[in-house]
mmCIF file of C-alpha atoms in Angstrom:
data_model
loop_
_atom_site.group_PDB
_atom_site.id
_atom_site.type_symbol
_atom_site.label_atom_id
_atom_site.label_comp_id
_atom_site.label_asym_id
_atom_site.label_seq_id
_atom_site.Cartn_x
_atom_site.Cartn_y
_atom_site.Cartn_z
ATOM 1 C CA MET A 711 84.936 145.619 52.608
ATOM 2 C CA THR A 712 85.444 149.183 53.688
ATOM 3 C CA THR A 713 82.171 150.510 52.397
ATOM 4 C CA GLU A 714 80.272 147.440 53.589
ATOM 5 C CA ALA A 715 81.586 147.749 57.095
ATOM 6 C CA LYS A 716 80.786 151.369 57.311
ATOM 7 C CA ASN A 717 77.115 150.806 56.716
ATOM 8 C CA ASN A 718 76.835 148.184 59.426
ATOM 9 C CA PRO A 719 76.107 149.051 63.014
ATOM 10 C CA PRO A 720 79.403 149.314 64.888
ATOM 11 C CA LEU A 721 80.605 146.126 66.595
ATOM 12 C CA GLY A 722 81.797 148.026 69.695
ATOM 13 C CA ARG A 723 84.320 145.427 70.854
ATOM 14 C CA VAL A 724 86.614 146.573 73.623
ATOM 15 C CA ILE A 725 90.064 144.839 73.526
ATOM 16 C CA VAL A 726 92.752 145.530 76.115
ATOM 17 C CA ILE A 727 96.390 145.068 75.228
ATOM 18 C CA THR A 728 98.099 144.238 78.516
ATOM 19 C CA SER A 729 101.055 142.374 80.002
ATOM 20 C CA GLY A 730 101.997 143.303 83.560
ATOM 21 C CA LYS A 731 105.645 143.673 82.720
ATOM 22 C CA GLY A 732 106.853 146.805 80.965
ATOM 23 C CA GLY A 733 108.845 146.940 77.763
ATOM 24 C CA VAL A 734 107.421 143.772 76.194
ATOM 25 C CA GLY A 735 105.701 145.545 73.317
ATOM 26 C CA LYS A 736 102.196 146.641 74.507
ATOM 27 C CA THR A 737 102.256 149.999 72.747
ATOM 28 C CA THR A 738 103.983 148.647 69.588
ATOM 29 C CA SER A 739 101.295 145.901 69.506
ATOM 30 C CA SER A 740 98.449 148.304 70.194
ATOM 31 C CA ALA A 741 99.582 150.489 67.314
ATOM 32 C CA ALA A 742 100.110 147.557 64.950
ATOM 33 C CA ILE A 743 96.857 145.790 65.816
ATOM 34 C CA SER A 744 94.689 148.944 65.612
ATOM 35 C CA ALA A 745 96.285 149.951 62.322
ATOM 36 C CA GLY A 746 95.858 146.395 61.015
ATOM 37 C CA LEU A 747 92.148 146.369 61.968
ATOM 38 C CA ALA A 748 91.648 149.800 60.405
ATOM 39 C CA LYS A 749 93.415 148.612 57.226
ATOM 40 C CA LYS A 750 90.828 145.862 56.989
ATOM 41 C CA GLY A 751 88.106 148.482 56.981
ATOM 42 C CA PHE A 752 87.085 148.241 60.603
ATOM 43 C CA ARG A 753 86.363 151.495 62.326
ATOM 44 C CA THR A 754 88.991 151.458 65.050
ATOM 45 C CA VAL A 755 90.041 153.676 67.883
ATOM 46 C CA VAL A 756 93.140 153.155 70.068
ATOM 47 C CA ILE A 757 93.270 154.659 73.560
ATOM 48 C CA ASP A 758 96.387 155.308 75.613
ATOM 49 C CA PHE A 759 95.741 154.456 79.292
ATOM 50 C CA ASP A 760 99.235 155.273 80.451
ATOM 51 C CA VAL A 761 98.500 158.493 82.282
ATOM 52 C CA GLY A 762 101.587 160.548 82.836
ATOM 53 C CA LEU A 763 103.669 158.643 80.346
ATOM 54 C CA ARG A 764 102.103 159.375 77.016
ATOM 55 C CA ASN A 765 103.795 157.318 74.267
ATOM 56 C CA LEU A 766 101.206 155.915 71.935
ATOM 57 C CA ASP A 767 101.066 159.247 70.098
ATOM 58 C CA MET A 768 104.738 158.969 69.195
ATOM 59 C CA ILE A 769 104.434 155.373 67.990
ATOM 60 C CA MET A 770 101.427 156.405 65.901
ATOM 61 C CA GLY A 771 103.231 159.473 64.687
ATOM 62 C CA CYS A 772 100.674 162.033 65.770
ATOM 63 C CA GLU A 773 102.461 163.599 68.714
ATOM 64 C CA ARG A 774 102.305 167.056 67.247
ATOM 65 C CA ARG A 775 98.568 166.901 66.725
ATOM 66 C CA VAL A 776 97.586 166.345 70.409
ATOM 67 C CA VAL A 777 95.398 169.211 71.660
ATOM 68 C CA PHE A 778 92.991 167.574 74.091
ATOM 69 C CA ASP A 779 93.431 164.240 75.773
ATOM 70 C CA PHE A 780 91.559 161.397 77.508
ATOM 71 C CA ILE A 781 91.673 163.116 80.927
ATOM 72 C CA ASN A 782 90.323 166.376 79.472
ATOM 73 C CA VAL A 783 87.325 164.406 78.178
ATOM 74 C CA ILE A 784 86.794 162.602 81.541
ATOM 75 C CA GLN A 785 86.916 165.893 83.414
ATOM 76 C CA GLY A 786 84.513 167.541 81.000
ATOM 77 C CA ASP A 787 87.018 170.084 79.679
ATOM 78 C CA ALA A 788 86.707 168.857 76.099
ATOM 79 C CA LYS A 789 84.304 166.865 73.988
ATOM 80 C CA LEU A 790 85.309 163.376 72.922
ATOM 81 C CA LYS A 791 85.264 164.491 69.241
ATOM 82 C CA GLN A 792 87.774 167.238 70.005
ATOM 83 C CA ALA A 793 90.202 164.850 71.638
ATOM 84 C CA LEU A 794 90.055 162.109 68.993
ATOM 85 C CA ILE A 795 92.855 162.398 66.408
ATOM 86 C CA LYS A 796 92.038 161.093 62.971
ATOM 87 C CA ASP A 797 94.916 159.132 61.424
ATOM 88 C CA LYS A 798 96.227 160.708 58.275
ATOM 89 C CA ARG A 799 96.973 157.387 56.631
ATOM 90 C CA LEU A 800 93.801 155.509 57.371
ATOM 91 C CA ASP A 801 90.395 157.222 57.583
ATOM 92 C CA THR A 802 89.056 154.363 59.685
ATOM 93 C CA LEU A 803 91.608 154.899 62.433
ATOM 94 C CA SER A 804 91.468 157.315 65.391
ATOM 95 C CA ILE A 805 93.736 157.826 68.379
ATOM 96 C CA LEU A 806 92.762 158.991 71.876
ATOM 97 C CA PRO A 807 95.914 160.193 73.528
ATOM 98 C CA THR A 808 96.451 160.193 77.261
ATOM 99 C CA SER A 809 97.382 163.083 79.472
ATOM 100 C CA GLN A 810 100.835 163.923 80.733
ATOM 101 C CA THR A 811 99.397 164.851 84.143
ATOM 102 C CA ARG A 812 101.055 163.317 87.173
ATOM 103 C CA ASP A 813 97.757 162.935 88.972
ATOM 104 C CA LYS A 814 97.075 159.237 88.961
ATOM 105 C CA ASP A 815 93.526 159.682 90.227
ATOM 106 C CA ALA A 816 92.573 161.628 87.099
ATOM 107 C CA LEU A 817 91.309 158.380 85.596
ATOM 108 C CA THR A 818 87.937 157.348 87.067
ATOM 109 C CA LYS A 819 85.898 154.224 86.509
ATOM 110 C CA GLU A 820 82.752 156.175 85.674
ATOM 111 C CA GLY A 821 84.645 158.450 83.285
ATOM 112 C CA VAL A 822 86.278 155.526 81.464
ATOM 113 C CA GLU A 823 82.916 153.716 81.209
ATOM 114 C CA GLN A 824 81.176 156.740 79.764
ATOM 115 C CA ILE A 825 83.833 157.313 77.115
ATOM 116 C CA LEU A 826 83.872 153.640 76.140
ATOM 117 C CA ASN A 827 80.101 153.618 75.830
ATOM 118 C CA GLU A 828 80.260 156.700 73.561
ATOM 119 C CA LEU A 829 82.997 155.092 71.438
ATOM 120 C CA LYS A 830 81.016 151.855 71.132
ATOM 121 C CA THR A 831 78.307 153.677 69.153
ATOM 122 C CA GLU A 832 80.821 154.636 66.489
ATOM 123 C CA PHE A 833 83.682 152.158 66.369
ATOM 124 C CA ASP A 834 83.965 148.461 65.577
ATOM 125 C CA TYR A 835 87.097 148.026 67.727
ATOM 126 C CA ILE A 836 88.218 149.984 70.745
ATOM 127 C CA ILE A 837 91.804 149.069 71.584
ATOM 128 C CA CYS A 838 92.966 149.946 75.099
ATOM 129 C CA ASP A 839 96.711 150.265 75.435
ATOM 130 C CA SER A 840 97.342 149.393 79.081
ATOM 131 C CA PRO A 841 100.231 150.795 81.100
ATOM 132 C CA ALA A 842 102.709 148.323 82.689
ATOM 133 C CA GLY A 843 102.026 147.115 86.233
ATOM 134 C CA ILE A 844 98.770 146.310 87.927
ATOM 135 C CA GLU A 845 97.924 149.739 89.380
ATOM 136 C CA ARG A 846 94.946 151.905 88.605
ATOM 137 C CA GLY A 847 95.694 152.666 84.927
ATOM 138 C CA ALA A 848 96.178 148.980 84.174
ATOM 139 C CA GLN A 849 93.076 147.972 86.186
ATOM 140 C CA LEU A 850 90.883 150.468 84.353
ATOM 141 C CA ALA A 851 92.288 149.553 80.961
ATOM 142 C CA MET A 852 91.152 145.950 81.498
ATOM 143 C CA TYR A 853 88.011 146.501 83.575
ATOM 144 C CA PHE A 854 85.471 146.986 80.768
ATOM 145 C CA ALA A 855 87.196 144.756 78.181
ATOM 146 C CA ASP A 856 85.420 142.094 76.138
ATOM 147 C CA GLU A 857 88.695 140.547 75.021
ATOM 148 C CA ALA A 858 92.329 140.738 76.143
ATOM 149 C CA VAL A 859 95.589 140.354 74.285
ATOM 150 C CA VAL A 860 98.351 139.457 76.758
ATOM 151 C CA VAL A 861 101.706 140.471 75.321
ATOM 152 C CA THR A 862 104.429 138.107 76.520
ATOM 153 C CA ASN A 863 108.133 137.728 75.777
ATOM 154 C CA PRO A 864 109.495 134.186 76.043
ATOM 155 C CA GLU A 865 111.362 135.138 79.172
ATOM 156 C CA VAL A 866 110.719 134.194 82.828
ATOM 157 C CA SER A 867 109.676 137.485 84.343
ATOM 158 C CA SER A 868 107.401 138.349 81.448
ATOM 159 C CA VAL A 869 105.676 134.985 81.545
ATOM 160 C CA ARG A 870 105.231 135.206 85.301
ATOM 161 C CA ASP A 871 103.683 138.664 85.068
ATOM 162 C CA SER A 872 101.401 137.500 82.247
ATOM 163 C CA ASP A 873 100.126 134.717 84.472
ATOM 164 C CA ARG A 874 99.385 137.282 87.118
ATOM 165 C CA VAL A 875 97.560 139.488 84.655
ATOM 166 C CA LEU A 876 95.515 136.562 83.376
ATOM 167 C CA GLY A 877 94.433 135.950 87.003
ATOM 168 C CA LEU A 878 93.328 139.598 87.283
ATOM 169 C CA LEU A 879 91.414 139.411 83.962
ATOM 170 C CA GLY A 880 89.467 136.515 85.437
ATOM 171 C CA SER A 881 88.713 138.195 88.731
ATOM 172 C CA GLN A 882 89.013 141.974 88.730
ATOM 173 C CA THR A 883 87.009 142.933 85.670
ATOM 174 C CA LYS A 884 83.402 143.806 84.928
ATOM 175 C CA ARG A 885 82.782 140.583 83.107
ATOM 176 C CA ALA A 886 84.290 138.650 86.045
ATOM 177 C CA GLU A 887 82.081 140.524 88.506
ATOM 178 C CA THR A 888 78.865 140.210 86.513
ATOM 179 C CA ASP A 889 76.870 137.095 87.145
ATOM 180 C CA GLY A 890 76.198 135.112 84.000
ATOM 181 C CA ALA A 891 78.514 137.246 81.850
ATOM 182 C CA GLU A 892 80.863 135.430 79.500
ATOM 183 C CA PRO A 893 84.432 135.751 80.801
ATOM 184 C CA ILE A 894 86.937 137.956 78.929
ATOM 185 C CA LYS A 895 88.343 136.143 75.912
ATOM 186 C CA ALA A 896 92.053 136.253 76.668
ATOM 187 C CA GLN A 897 94.759 135.363 74.126
ATOM 188 C CA VAL A 898 98.499 135.524 74.349
ATOM 189 C CA LEU A 899 100.668 137.355 71.801
ATOM 190 C CA ILE A 900 104.282 136.264 71.993
ATOM 191 C CA THR A 901 106.615 139.022 70.940
ATOM 192 C CA ARG A 902 110.366 139.303 70.469
ATOM 193 C CA TYR A 903 110.511 135.620 69.534
ATOM 194 C CA ASP A 904 113.852 134.556 68.169
ATOM 195 C CA PRO A 905 113.561 131.217 66.306
ATOM 196 C CA SER A 906 117.343 130.846 66.037
ATOM 197 C CA ARG A 907 117.738 131.058 69.813
ATOM 198 C CA VAL A 908 114.799 128.702 70.372
ATOM 199 C CA GLU A 909 116.414 126.232 68.072
ATOM 200 C CA ILE A 910 119.566 125.967 70.189
ATOM 201 C CA GLY A 911 117.615 125.863 73.464
ATOM 202 C CA GLU A 912 118.408 129.389 74.606
ATOM 203 C CA MET A 913 114.813 130.591 74.513
ATOM 204 C CA MET A 914 111.559 129.016 75.551
ATOM 205 C CA THR A 915 109.426 127.723 72.664
ATOM 206 C CA VAL A 916 105.933 128.885 71.811
ATOM 207 C CA GLU A 917 104.702 125.533 73.112
ATOM 208 C CA ASP A 918 106.533 126.052 76.440
ATOM 209 C CA VAL A 919 104.937 129.432 76.994
ATOM 210 C CA LEU A 920 101.469 128.214 76.039
ATOM 211 C CA GLU A 921 101.794 125.132 78.260
ATOM 212 C CA ILE A 922 102.573 127.432 81.234
ATOM 213 C CA LEU A 923 99.914 130.092 80.576
ATOM 214 C CA ALA A 924 97.249 127.811 79.265
ATOM 215 C CA VAL A 925 95.418 130.329 77.060
ATOM 216 C CA PRO A 926 94.988 130.353 73.240
ATOM 217 C CA LEU A 927 97.682 131.877 71.053
ATOM 218 C CA LEU A 928 96.894 134.981 68.999
ATOM 219 C CA GLY A 929 100.196 135.179 67.231
ATOM 220 C CA VAL A 930 103.972 135.071 67.392
ATOM 221 C CA ILE A 931 105.887 138.232 66.531
ATOM 222 C CA PRO A 932 109.531 137.559 65.700
ATOM 223 C CA GLU A 933 112.301 139.785 66.969
ATOM 224 C CA SER A 934 112.676 142.243 64.094
ATOM 225 C CA LYS A 935 114.652 145.360 63.191
ATOM 226 C CA ALA A 936 111.496 146.639 61.538
ATOM 227 C CA ILE A 937 109.970 147.420 64.947
ATOM 228 C CA LEU A 938 112.556 150.062 65.946
ATOM 229 C CA ARG A 939 112.638 151.422 62.414
ATOM 230 C CA ALA A 940 108.860 151.868 62.490
ATOM 231 C CA SER A 941 108.866 153.540 65.892
ATOM 232 C CA ASN A 942 111.697 155.847 64.841
ATOM 233 C CA VAL A 943 109.492 157.302 62.111
ATOM 234 C CA GLY A 944 106.181 157.092 63.937
ATOM 235 C CA THR A 945 104.538 154.532 61.720
ATOM 236 C CA PRO A 946 102.693 151.432 63.053
ATOM 237 C CA VAL A 947 104.727 148.476 61.807
ATOM 238 C CA VAL A 948 101.948 147.156 59.592
ATOM 239 C CA LEU A 949 101.851 150.446 57.675
ATOM 240 C CA ASP A 950 105.591 150.397 57.144
ATOM 241 C CA ALA A 951 107.560 148.357 54.596
ATOM 242 C CA PRO A 952 106.669 144.632 54.706
ATOM 243 C CA SER A 953 108.747 142.701 57.281
ATOM 244 C CA ALA A 954 108.584 139.506 59.278
ATOM 245 C CA ALA A 955 107.044 141.441 62.153
ATOM 246 C CA SER A 956 104.430 143.200 60.010
ATOM 247 C CA GLU A 957 103.346 139.923 58.441
ATOM 248 C CA ALA A 958 103.080 138.340 61.901
ATOM 249 C CA TYR A 959 100.940 141.244 63.157
ATOM 250 C CA GLU A 960 98.688 141.023 60.075
ATOM 251 C CA ASP A 961 98.155 137.337 60.811
ATOM 252 C CA ALA A 962 97.325 138.111 64.456
ATOM 253 C CA VAL A 963 94.805 140.769 63.324
ATOM 254 C CA ILE A 964 93.053 138.242 61.096
ATOM 255 C CA ARG A 965 92.756 135.863 64.041
ATOM 256 C CA LEU A 966 91.539 138.677 66.273
ATOM 257 C CA THR A 967 88.613 139.295 63.951
ATOM 258 C CA GLY A 968 87.573 135.692 64.447
ATOM 259 C CA THR A 969 89.001 134.136 61.275
ATOM 260 C CA GLU A 970 90.899 130.924 61.743
ATOM 261 C CA LEU A 971 94.380 131.062 60.335
ATOM 262 C CA GLU A 972 97.100 128.553 60.548
ATOM 263 C CA MET A 973 99.945 129.580 62.820
ATOM 264 C CA ARG A 974 103.255 130.245 61.084
ATOM 265 C CA ILE A 975 106.356 131.575 62.664
ATOM 266 C CA VAL A 976 107.881 134.078 60.331
ATOM 267 C CA GLY A 977 111.573 134.241 61.002
ATOM 268 C CA GLU A 978 113.680 137.230 59.988
ATOM 269 C CA ARG A 979 115.899 135.440 57.571
ATOM 270 C CA LYS A 980 118.807 137.107 55.878
ATOM 271 C CA PRO A 981 118.338 136.707 52.166
ATOM 272 C CA GLY A 982 120.633 134.029 50.752
ATOM 273 C CA LEU A 983 122.697 134.414 47.585
ATOM 274 C CA PHE A 984 120.044 132.631 45.627
ATOM 275 C CA GLN A 985 117.257 134.902 46.914
ATOM 276 C CA ARG A 986 119.335 137.962 46.302
ATOM 277 C CA LEU A 987 119.947 136.910 42.734
ATOM 278 C CA PHE A 988 116.436 135.898 41.873
ATOM 279 C CA GLY A 989 114.338 137.980 44.207
ATOM 280 C CA ARG A 990 111.937 136.840 46.905
ATOM 281 C CA THR A 991 109.696 134.040 45.948
ATOM 282 C CA ALA A 992 107.489 133.833 49.066
ATOM 283 C CA MET B 344 141.873 126.462 74.672
ATOM 284 C CA SER B 345 142.407 123.587 72.305
ATOM 285 C CA LEU B 346 140.862 122.887 69.031
ATOM 286 C CA PHE B 347 139.048 119.792 70.393
ATOM 287 C CA ASP B 348 137.379 121.570 73.320
ATOM 288 C CA PHE B 349 134.019 121.321 71.687
ATOM 289 C CA ILE B 350 134.151 117.500 71.907
ATOM 290 C CA ARG B 351 134.717 117.493 75.628
ATOM 291 C CA LYS B 352 132.148 120.240 76.279
ATOM 292 C CA PRO B 353 130.053 119.060 79.238
ATOM 293 C CA ARG B 354 126.388 118.638 78.289
ATOM 294 C CA GLN B 355 124.605 121.299 80.273
ATOM 295 C CA PRO B 356 120.832 121.468 80.402
ATOM 296 C CA LYS B 357 119.453 123.996 77.943
ATOM 297 C CA SER B 358 118.720 127.299 79.672
ATOM 298 C CA ALA B 359 115.255 127.463 78.057
ATOM 299 C CA GLN B 360 114.304 124.169 79.775
ATOM 300 C CA THR B 361 115.521 125.540 83.087
ATOM 301 C CA ALA B 362 113.383 128.595 82.582
ATOM 302 C CA LYS B 363 110.315 126.527 81.875
ATOM 303 C CA ASP B 364 110.902 124.278 84.888
ATOM 304 C CA ARG B 365 111.424 127.238 87.235
ATOM 305 C CA LEU B 366 108.263 128.929 86.020
ATOM 306 C CA GLN B 367 106.155 125.825 86.325
ATOM 307 C CA ILE B 368 107.157 125.299 89.894
ATOM 308 C CA LEU B 369 106.793 128.933 90.847
ATOM 309 C CA LEU B 370 103.439 129.505 89.218
ATOM 310 C CA ALA B 371 101.998 126.338 90.658
ATOM 311 C CA HIS B 372 102.821 127.782 94.027
ATOM 312 C CA GLU B 373 101.614 131.312 93.284
ATOM 313 C CA ARG B 374 98.372 130.205 91.696
ATOM 314 C CA SER B 375 97.510 128.053 94.726
ATOM 315 C CA ARG B 376 97.983 130.987 97.062
ATOM 316 C CA GLU B 377 96.259 133.666 95.116
ATOM 317 C CA GLY B 378 93.070 133.582 93.179
ATOM 318 C CA SER B 379 91.530 131.073 95.567
ATOM 319 C CA PRO B 380 89.445 133.146 97.897
ATOM 320 C CA GLU B 381 88.317 130.068 99.781
ATOM 321 C CA ALA B 382 91.867 129.770 101.184
ATOM 322 C CA ASP B 383 91.146 132.899 103.232
ATOM 323 C CA TYR B 384 89.463 130.863 105.878
ATOM 324 C CA LEU B 385 92.619 128.961 106.746
ATOM 325 C CA PRO B 386 93.785 131.340 109.554
ATOM 326 C CA MET B 387 90.288 131.208 111.106
ATOM 327 C CA LEU B 388 90.186 127.453 110.834
ATOM 328 C CA GLN B 389 93.574 127.333 112.498
ATOM 329 C CA ALA B 390 92.391 129.479 115.399
ATOM 330 C CA ASP B 391 89.291 127.355 115.846
ATOM 331 C CA ILE B 392 91.271 124.143 115.953
ATOM 332 C CA VAL B 393 93.663 125.600 118.513
ATOM 333 C CA ALA B 394 90.689 126.647 120.623
ATOM 334 C CA ALA B 395 89.102 123.232 120.406
ATOM 335 C CA ILE B 396 92.217 121.386 121.316
ATOM 336 C CA ARG B 397 93.013 123.758 124.101
ATOM 337 C CA LYS B 398 89.864 122.600 125.924
ATOM 338 C CA TYR B 399 91.729 119.360 126.550
ATOM 339 C CA VAL B 400 95.439 119.909 125.971
ATOM 340 C CA ALA B 401 97.593 123.029 126.666
ATOM 341 C CA ILE B 402 99.065 123.968 123.337
ATOM 342 C CA GLY B 403 100.475 127.197 121.957
ATOM 343 C CA ASP B 404 99.005 129.312 119.105
ATOM 344 C CA LYS B 405 101.691 128.107 116.757
ATOM 345 C CA ASP B 406 101.379 124.395 117.530
ATOM 346 C CA VAL B 407 98.673 123.843 114.932
ATOM 347 C CA GLU B 408 99.721 124.117 111.320
ATOM 348 C CA VAL B 409 97.103 124.165 108.587
ATOM 349 C CA ARG B 410 98.084 123.734 104.968
ATOM 350 C CA MET B 411 96.064 123.534 101.830
ATOM 351 C CA GLU B 412 97.350 121.882 98.716
ATOM 352 C CA ARG B 413 95.491 122.255 95.472
ATOM 353 C CA GLY B 414 95.882 119.895 92.539
ATOM 354 C CA ASP B 415 93.983 119.348 89.326
ATOM 355 C CA GLN B 416 92.514 116.058 90.428
ATOM 356 C CA MET B 417 92.443 116.423 94.203
ATOM 357 C CA SER B 418 93.008 118.972 96.898
ATOM 358 C CA SER B 419 94.078 118.214 100.421
ATOM 359 C CA LEU B 420 93.957 119.901 103.742
ATOM 360 C CA GLU B 421 96.871 119.062 105.968
ATOM 361 C CA ILE B 422 96.566 119.738 109.691
ATOM 362 C CA ASN B 423 99.600 119.179 111.834
ATOM 363 C CA ILE B 424 99.191 119.386 115.573
ATOM 364 C CA GLU B 425 102.205 119.371 117.794
ATOM 365 C CA LEU B 426 101.387 118.201 121.281
ATOM 366 C CA PRO B 427 103.527 119.150 124.344
ATOM 367 C CA LYS B 428 105.839 116.493 125.636
ATOM 368 C CA THR B 429 103.939 115.940 128.901
ATOM 369 C CA PRO B 430 100.200 116.165 128.139
ATOM 370 C CA ALA B 431 98.353 118.152 130.751
ATOM 371 C CA THR B 432 95.489 115.750 130.880
ATOM 372 C CA LYS B 433 94.783 112.802 133.093
ATOM 373 C CA ALA B 434 94.306 110.407 130.166
ATOM 374 C CA GLY B 435 97.547 109.691 128.545
#
């Protein structure tokens, strides 16, 4: 797969990971999805659009290797190649960190477009990690996207903000503004899902969320201790020890590449006595 | 607290259901307001109706209420005109 993909012309798909609300798992999902795609052999780059609040570098574990950033490239102070950080675990994965500048206007539409166009000539997937909110950074992260992953927690404020963001994807983006262009393919990724709370009626079900948002489902990531552990050590969750969350992200990645895969909700079960005695069977 | 409290526990609606119901009502409202650029003409329509009626009846700016309701099957435009108690016209 890896060698085959490398000889093909790059796919150049731009995917925005967005949500409106903060803290729902955009950066965690961006890291997991980009690492998952790279693991499958796709040439992947993940861009941090959260100017002023750089965090993707820490989640990816490359915070000490940042020399130049996204804004340096936009302003012509560095070449794109100088700013891209090659992942040490996967040679198909690169990271473009954002700047810690407080100048919100540092990000320009023309600059973003130019960088994306350059990346499209080399990468299969360009993952844009959007900041929270619906301000400039979030607008530019989604503007040039071909696809969107809307990260949603099964919780009222997150679902409401996701609905708002879905509205913006359908109206404030290049595809929406271009006559005859196919609209952005938006899918919802439900994160922090707790099947045991859903079962007793304390949390909205996947069906509830989908009925409200009315977009296809990319995947369901269960609430899992593996997420914090992975972020503690700077490893995307799919590159860390197998867990319910990593399996769920791997499934989502398969669906993102266009392969149909039956939806399964992996719960984080505590191993029972039987399992502990005889080892995991599944 | 007695041992049999759980038997008498009043059956409350599940909070997840409440969350879903609240969201559905709220979003139906928010979606109808935003994202429908055609609704921008409502204030102008309201001003035009006021002007037209004022040719015949003395009414205030706020006496005409225009409301748009959007549904999946059908949308309706509701115009509510409040006339003064004693119409200022000869016909009556």
